[in-house]
Amino acid sequence: MNPIFADMPTTIFDVVSGLARQHGAVNLGQGFPESDGPEDIRAKAAEATMAGSNQYPPMRGLPELRAAVAEHYRRFQGLDLSSEEVVVTSGATEALAASLLALVSPGDEVVLIQPMYDAYLPLVRLAGGVPRFVSLKPPAWRLTEAALAEAFSERTRVVVFNDPLNPAAHAFDEGEIALLADFCRRFDVVAVCDEVWEHVLFDGRAHHPLIAQPGMRERAVKIGSAGKIFSMTGWKVGFACAAPRLIEAVAKAHQVLTFTTPPNLQAAVAYGLAKPADHFAAMRGDFQRSRDRLAAGLKDAGFVTLASEGAYFLSIDLAASGIAVDDQTFCRRAVVEAGVAAIPVSAFYTEEAVTNVARLCFAKSDATLDAGVERLAKARLLMRGP
Ligand code: PMP
């Protein structure tokens, strides 16, 4: 077996979900909503399945979806993209794979910002890239000039930038984005921007895409995910958007990875992206209410939580909550002994940088959240320090 895969452990999400099933646990681990997504968009997919074509759609995506993606980003983020600059992929994961395989050559250095989504590192290695890490730390998870200066070099070709950042639930501010753009320009680096959480932002925050920064239009690939935009994570429909020089390369990799993406889902996503702004505001409002319910319950149970600015996640600071064990131990014992699943944030690092944070997903019903809090309170009592 290729050593990149032979040495790779099973993803933490599968491990925790497996334990959760085995122990009948409340699953606040893996990040997927308990609800089933907007009914009208699902009806569109059903209609497209019955009345539309189910044969190979065009390789770069249905023209109506490519146009809808460009128009959506014009409307919500003020971007000026043409539909020729959009390639539809089978989930953001495929867009990430296509971008990294197309843009990284053997020996190129790639800057990865930790905590990081688990697909990045094996994809960089498959492309022959050499990873250079920037490690962000709680509670603020801030990107600093000193950390970027240590990671970027004349050999850096690509940086992967996830904003809002999973699992930290940190939305980078304009100062951090301008700083990263400055490094990309100075070192002539392409940014692969994983913006799957761009619509899931709280407390009135706006998303600031890196591609809108001066000089970044020609050196950024912006990646989105319909699964996240419409809270239907099983719909693996993603998109990569970039200037012609970059998107041509991404399209070539996409051609040999999946070639196309199911046309019925593409048609429904095109319909969904055209929905009015209040649809997206209502979605954010619902998640924000769930976030606040979980945060209040945890506070009452004696936990200290970190800020949750975006995505479906709220994290517990274990040490500040008086818990005497590290995150891996806490999560393993919580699922087995207290019947609640959480994700240890150390799994998103290559080194032991952060070992005291457990991530919880709040995209769940009130009943699930309340049951989760009750069981977490039990876990805290079991593992409380002296
Ligand atoms: N990037 C990040 C940061 C994610 O959180 C996820 C999904 N959890 C993805 C990419 C994958 O998106 P998709 O399901 O569209 O492939």
Coordinates of C-alpha atoms and ligand atoms in Angstrom, one line a residue:
M1 CA 0.0 0.0 0.0
N2 CA 1.2 3.5 -0.6
P3 CA 2.8 4.5 2.7
I4 CA 0.8 7.8 2.8
F5 CA -2.3 5.6 3.4
A6 CA -0.7 2.7 5.2
D7 CA 0.5 5.1 7.9
M8 CA -2.8 7.0 8.1
P9 CA -5.1 6.1 11.1
T10 CA -8.8 5.8 10.5
T11 CA -10.4 9.2 10.8
I12 CA -11.2 10.3 14.3
F13 CA -14.8 11.0 13.1
D14 CA -15.4 7.4 12.2
V15 CA -13.7 6.2 15.4
V16 CA -15.9 8.4 17.6
S17 CA -19.1 7.8 15.7
G18 CA -18.4 4.0 15.9
L19 CA -18.0 4.2 19.7
A20 CA -21.1 6.4 19.9
R21 CA -23.2 3.8 18.1
Q22 CA -21.7 0.9 20.2
H23 CA -22.4 2.7 23.5
G24 CA -25.7 4.3 22.5
A25 CA -24.2 7.7 23.1
V26 CA -25.5 11.2 22.3
N27 CA -23.4 12.1 19.3
L28 CA -22.1 15.7 19.5
G29 CA -18.9 14.5 17.6
Q30 CA -19.2 14.4 13.9
G31 CA -20.4 17.7 12.3
F32 CA -23.6 17.0 10.6
P33 CA -27.1 18.5 11.3
E34 CA -29.9 16.3 12.7
S35 CA -32.5 18.0 10.4
D36 CA -32.8 17.0 6.8
G37 CA -32.3 20.3 4.8
P38 CA -34.7 22.6 3.0
E39 CA -37.7 20.8 1.6
D40 CA -38.0 22.9 -1.6
I41 CA -34.3 22.2 -2.5
R42 CA -34.9 18.5 -1.9
A43 CA -38.0 18.6 -4.1
K44 CA -36.0 20.2 -6.9
A45 CA -33.5 17.3 -6.8
A46 CA -36.4 14.8 -6.9
E47 CA -38.0 16.7 -9.8
A48 CA -34.6 16.9 -11.7
T49 CA -34.1 13.1 -11.1
M50 CA -37.5 12.3 -12.7
A51 CA -37.8 15.0 -15.4
G52 CA -34.1 15.8 -16.2
S53 CA -31.2 14.0 -17.6
N54 CA -29.4 11.4 -15.5
Q55 CA -26.5 11.0 -17.9
Y56 CA -23.1 12.5 -17.7
P57 CA -23.4 16.3 -17.3
P58 CA -20.7 18.6 -18.7
M59 CA -17.3 18.0 -17.1
R60 CA -17.0 21.4 -15.5
G61 CA -20.6 21.4 -14.3
L62 CA -24.1 22.3 -15.5
P63 CA -24.0 25.8 -17.1
E64 CA -26.9 26.9 -14.9
L65 CA -25.0 25.9 -11.7
R66 CA -21.8 27.6 -12.8
A67 CA -23.7 30.8 -13.5
A68 CA -25.6 30.4 -10.2
V69 CA -22.3 30.1 -8.2
A70 CA -20.9 33.2 -9.8
E71 CA -24.1 35.2 -9.2
H72 CA -24.4 33.9 -5.6
Y73 CA -20.9 35.2 -4.8
R74 CA -21.6 38.5 -6.5
R75 CA -24.7 38.9 -4.4
F76 CA -23.3 37.8 -1.1
Q77 CA -19.6 38.6 -1.2
G78 CA -19.3 41.3 -3.9
L79 CA -17.1 39.1 -6.1
D80 CA -16.8 39.5 -9.8
L81 CA -16.4 35.9 -11.1
S82 CA -17.5 34.7 -14.5
S83 CA -19.1 31.2 -14.9
E84 CA -16.1 30.2 -16.9
E85 CA -14.1 30.6 -13.7
V86 CA -16.2 28.0 -11.8
V87 CA -15.7 24.2 -11.8
V88 CA -18.3 22.0 -10.1
T89 CA -16.9 19.1 -8.1
S90 CA -18.1 16.2 -6.0
G91 CA -17.9 18.0 -2.7
A92 CA -15.4 20.5 -1.4
T93 CA -13.2 17.6 -0.7
E94 CA -12.8 16.9 -4.4
A95 CA -12.2 20.6 -5.1
L96 CA -9.4 20.5 -2.5
A97 CA -7.9 17.3 -4.0
A98 CA -8.1 18.7 -7.5
S99 CA -6.5 22.0 -6.5
L100 CA -3.7 20.5 -4.5
L101 CA -2.9 17.8 -7.1
A102 CA -3.0 20.4 -9.9
L103 CA -1.0 23.2 -8.2
V104 CA 1.6 21.4 -6.1
S105 CA 4.6 19.7 -7.8
P106 CA 7.0 17.3 -6.0
G107 CA 9.3 19.3 -3.7
D108 CA 7.1 22.4 -3.4
E109 CA 6.5 23.7 0.1
V110 CA 2.9 24.0 1.2
V111 CA 1.9 26.0 4.2
L112 CA -0.8 24.3 6.3
I113 CA -2.5 26.1 9.2
Q114 CA -3.3 23.9 12.2
P115 CA -5.8 22.8 13.6
M116 CA -6.5 21.5 10.0
Y117 CA -9.1 19.5 8.3
D118 CA -7.9 15.9 8.0
A119 CA -7.8 15.7 4.2
Y120 CA -5.2 18.4 3.7
L121 CA -2.0 16.7 4.8
P122 CA -2.4 13.4 2.9
L123 CA -3.4 15.3 -0.3
V124 CA -0.3 17.5 0.0
R125 CA 1.8 14.4 0.4
L126 CA 0.1 12.6 -2.5
A127 CA 1.1 15.6 -4.7
G128 CA 4.7 15.3 -3.4
G129 CA 4.5 18.6 -1.5
V130 CA 6.5 19.3 1.6
P131 CA 4.3 20.6 4.4
R132 CA 5.2 23.6 6.6
F133 CA 2.9 24.1 9.6
V134 CA 1.6 27.2 11.3
S135 CA 0.0 26.2 14.7
L136 CA -2.8 28.4 16.0
K137 CA -3.5 28.3 19.7
P138 CA -6.7 28.7 21.8
P139 CA -8.4 30.8 23.0
A140 CA -8.0 33.3 20.2
W141 CA -6.6 31.1 17.4
R142 CA -5.0 34.2 15.9
L143 CA -2.8 34.2 12.7
T144 CA 0.3 36.2 13.5
E145 CA 3.1 37.7 11.4
A146 CA 5.8 35.9 13.3
A147 CA 4.1 32.5 12.7
L148 CA 3.7 33.1 9.0
A149 CA 7.2 34.4 8.6
E150 CA 8.5 31.2 10.1
A151 CA 6.5 29.0 7.7
F152 CA 6.8 30.9 4.4
S153 CA 10.0 30.7 2.3
E154 CA 11.2 31.1 -1.3
R155 CA 10.2 27.5 -1.8
T156 CA 6.5 28.0 -0.7
R157 CA 4.1 27.5 -3.7
V158 CA 0.7 27.0 -2.0
V159 CA -1.0 27.9 1.3
V160 CA -4.2 26.2 2.4
F161 CA -6.5 28.6 4.2
N162 CA -9.7 27.4 5.9
D163 CA -11.9 30.3 6.9
P164 CA -14.1 30.0 9.0
L165 CA -11.8 27.5 10.6
N166 CA -13.0 24.0 11.5
P167 CA -12.6 22.9 14.3
A168 CA -11.7 26.2 16.0
A169 CA -14.9 27.9 15.0
H170 CA -12.7 31.0 14.4
A171 CA -13.6 33.5 11.6
F172 CA -10.5 35.3 10.6
D173 CA -10.8 39.1 10.8
E174 CA -9.8 41.6 8.2
G175 CA -6.4 42.2 9.7
E176 CA -5.5 38.5 9.6
I177 CA -6.8 38.2 6.0
A178 CA -4.8 41.2 4.9
L179 CA -1.7 39.8 6.6
L180 CA -2.0 36.4 4.8
A181 CA -2.6 38.2 1.4
D182 CA 0.6 40.2 2.0
F183 CA 2.6 37.0 2.5
C184 CA 1.0 35.4 -0.6
R185 CA 2.0 38.4 -2.7
R186 CA 5.5 38.7 -1.3
F187 CA 6.3 35.1 -1.7
D188 CA 4.3 34.6 -5.0
V189 CA 2.1 31.9 -3.4
V190 CA -1.3 30.6 -4.5
A191 CA -3.9 30.3 -1.8
V192 CA -6.3 27.3 -1.8
C193 CA -9.2 28.8 0.2
D194 CA -11.5 26.3 1.9
E195 CA -14.5 28.5 2.6
V196 CA -17.1 25.7 3.1
W197 CA -18.4 27.5 6.3
E198 CA -18.7 30.9 4.6
H199 CA -22.5 31.1 5.3
V200 CA -22.4 29.7 8.8
L201 CA -21.3 32.8 10.7
F202 CA -22.7 34.2 13.9
D203 CA -23.4 37.5 15.7
G204 CA -23.7 39.5 12.5
R205 CA -20.2 38.6 11.2
A206 CA -19.6 39.0 7.5
H207 CA -17.3 36.6 5.5
H208 CA -14.2 38.2 4.0
P209 CA -13.0 36.0 1.1
L210 CA -9.2 36.1 0.6
I211 CA -9.7 36.3 -3.1
A212 CA -11.1 39.8 -2.7
Q213 CA -7.8 41.1 -1.3
P214 CA -5.6 43.2 -3.5
G215 CA -3.5 41.0 -5.8
M216 CA -5.3 37.8 -4.8
R217 CA -7.8 37.6 -7.7
E218 CA -5.1 35.9 -9.8
R219 CA -3.6 33.8 -7.0
A220 CA -6.5 32.3 -5.0
V221 CA -8.8 29.3 -5.6
K222 CA -12.0 29.8 -3.6
I223 CA -13.7 26.5 -2.6
G224 CA -17.4 26.2 -1.5
S225 CA -19.7 23.3 -0.5
A226 CA -23.4 23.1 -1.1
G227 CA -23.5 20.4 1.6
K228 CA -22.6 23.1 4.1
I229 CA -24.5 26.0 2.6
F230 CA -27.7 24.0 2.7
S231 CA -27.1 21.9 5.8
M232 CA -27.2 18.6 3.7
T233 CA -23.7 17.2 4.3
G234 CA -24.5 14.1 2.3
W235 CA -24.8 16.2 -0.9
K236 CA -21.3 16.1 -2.1
V237 CA -21.6 19.1 -4.5
G238 CA -18.7 21.6 -4.3
F239 CA -17.2 24.3 -6.4
A240 CA -13.8 25.8 -7.1
C241 CA -13.6 29.3 -8.4
A242 CA -10.4 30.9 -9.7
A243 CA -8.9 33.0 -12.5
P244 CA -8.5 31.2 -15.8
R245 CA -4.8 30.2 -15.3
L246 CA -5.6 28.4 -12.1
I247 CA -9.1 27.0 -12.9
E248 CA -7.8 25.4 -16.1
A249 CA -5.3 23.4 -13.9
V250 CA -8.0 22.5 -11.4
A251 CA -10.4 21.4 -14.2
K252 CA -7.7 19.0 -15.6
A253 CA -7.3 17.3 -12.2
H254 CA -11.1 17.2 -11.7
Q255 CA -11.4 15.5 -15.1
V256 CA -9.4 12.5 -13.9
L257 CA -10.7 12.4 -10.3
T258 CA -14.5 12.2 -10.7
F259 CA -15.0 13.9 -14.1
T260 CA -18.6 14.9 -13.2
T261 CA -21.0 15.3 -10.3
P262 CA -24.7 14.1 -10.2
P263 CA -26.8 16.4 -12.5
N264 CA -30.0 16.2 -10.3
L265 CA -28.1 17.5 -7.3
Q266 CA -26.4 20.2 -9.4
A267 CA -29.8 21.4 -10.7
A268 CA -31.2 21.6 -7.1
V269 CA -28.1 23.5 -5.8
A270 CA -28.4 26.0 -8.7
Y271 CA -32.0 26.6 -7.5
G272 CA -31.0 26.9 -3.9
L273 CA -28.1 29.4 -4.5
A274 CA -30.7 31.8 -5.9
K275 CA -32.7 31.9 -2.8
P276 CA -33.2 35.3 -1.1
A277 CA -30.9 36.5 1.6
D278 CA -33.5 35.9 4.4
H279 CA -33.2 32.1 3.7
F280 CA -29.5 32.2 4.7
A281 CA -30.1 34.6 7.6
A282 CA -32.8 32.3 9.0
M283 CA -30.4 29.3 8.7
R284 CA -27.7 31.2 10.6
G285 CA -30.3 32.3 13.2
D286 CA -31.3 28.7 13.9
F287 CA -27.8 27.5 14.3
Q288 CA -27.0 30.5 16.5
R289 CA -29.9 29.7 18.8
S290 CA -28.6 26.1 19.1
R291 CA -25.1 27.4 19.8
D292 CA -26.4 29.6 22.6
R293 CA -28.5 26.8 24.1
L294 CA -25.5 24.5 24.3
A295 CA -23.3 27.2 25.6
A296 CA -25.7 28.2 28.3
G297 CA -26.2 24.5 29.4
L298 CA -22.5 23.9 29.5
K299 CA -21.9 27.1 31.6
D300 CA -24.6 26.0 34.1
A301 CA -22.8 22.6 34.3
G302 CA -19.5 24.3 35.2
F303 CA -17.8 24.2 31.8
V304 CA -15.7 27.0 30.3
T305 CA -16.2 27.2 26.5
L306 CA -14.3 29.0 23.7
A307 CA -15.8 31.5 21.4
S308 CA -17.8 30.1 18.5
E309 CA -17.8 32.6 15.6
G310 CA -18.8 30.2 12.8
A311 CA -19.4 26.6 11.7
Y312 CA -21.4 24.1 13.7
F313 CA -19.0 23.9 16.6
L314 CA -18.5 25.0 20.2
S315 CA -15.4 23.8 22.1
I316 CA -14.8 23.1 25.8
D317 CA -11.6 24.3 27.4
L318 CA -11.0 21.2 29.5
A319 CA -8.3 22.5 31.8
A320 CA -10.3 25.7 32.5
S321 CA -13.3 23.5 33.2
G322 CA -11.4 21.8 36.0
I323 CA -10.9 18.5 34.0
A324 CA -7.7 16.8 34.8
V325 CA -7.2 14.6 31.7
D326 CA -6.2 15.5 28.1
D327 CA -8.7 15.7 25.2
Q328 CA -8.1 12.2 23.8
T329 CA -8.7 10.6 27.3
F330 CA -11.7 12.9 28.0
C331 CA -13.4 12.1 24.6
R332 CA -12.7 8.3 24.9
R333 CA -14.0 8.1 28.5
A334 CA -16.9 10.5 27.9
V335 CA -18.3 8.2 25.1
V336 CA -17.8 5.0 27.0
E337 CA -18.5 6.0 30.6
A338 CA -21.0 8.9 30.2
G339 CA -22.6 8.2 26.8
V340 CA -21.7 11.4 24.9
A341 CA -19.4 11.8 21.9
A342 CA -17.1 14.7 21.3
I343 CA -14.0 15.2 19.1
P344 CA -10.5 15.8 20.6
V345 CA -9.1 18.9 18.9
S346 CA -5.5 17.5 19.2
A347 CA -6.6 15.1 16.3
F348 CA -6.4 18.2 14.0
Y349 CA -2.6 18.8 14.7
T350 CA 0.5 16.8 13.7
E351 CA 2.2 17.6 17.0
E352 CA 1.1 17.9 20.6
A353 CA 0.3 21.6 20.2
V354 CA -3.1 21.7 21.9
T355 CA -4.4 18.9 24.1
N356 CA -7.0 20.5 26.2
V357 CA -9.9 21.3 23.9
A358 CA -12.9 19.1 23.0
R359 CA -15.1 20.0 20.0
L360 CA -18.9 19.7 20.2
C361 CA -21.3 19.9 17.3
F362 CA -24.5 21.9 18.1
A363 CA -26.3 21.4 14.8
K364 CA -28.8 19.2 16.7
S365 CA -32.3 19.3 18.1
D366 CA -32.9 20.9 21.5
A367 CA -33.6 17.5 23.0
T368 CA -30.2 16.1 21.8
L369 CA -28.3 19.2 23.0
D370 CA -29.9 19.0 26.5
A371 CA -29.2 15.3 26.7
G372 CA -25.6 15.9 25.6
V373 CA -25.2 18.6 28.3
E374 CA -26.5 16.2 31.0
R375 CA -24.1 13.5 30.0
L376 CA -21.1 15.9 29.7
A377 CA -21.8 17.1 33.2
K378 CA -21.5 13.5 34.3
A379 CA -18.3 13.1 32.3
R380 CA -16.9 16.2 34.0
L381 CA -17.6 14.8 37.5
L382 CA -15.9 11.6 36.5
M383 CA -12.8 13.3 35.3
R384 CA -12.6 16.4 37.6
G385 CA -9.2 17.2 39.0
P386 CA -8.3 17.4 42.7
Ligands
PMP1 N1 -13.4 21.4 4.5 C1 -13.8 21.6 5.8 C2 -13.1 22.6 6.6 C3 -14.9 20.9 6.3 O1 -15.3 21.1 7.5 C4 -15.5 20.0 5.4 C5 -16.7 19.1 5.9 N2 -16.7 18.8 7.2 C6 -15.1 19.8 4.1 C7 -14.0 20.6 3.7 C8 -15.7 18.8 3.2 O2 -16.8 19.3 2.4 P1 -17.6 18.4 1.5 O3 -18.5 17.5 2.3 O4 -18.4 19.4 0.6 O5 -16.6 17.6 0.7

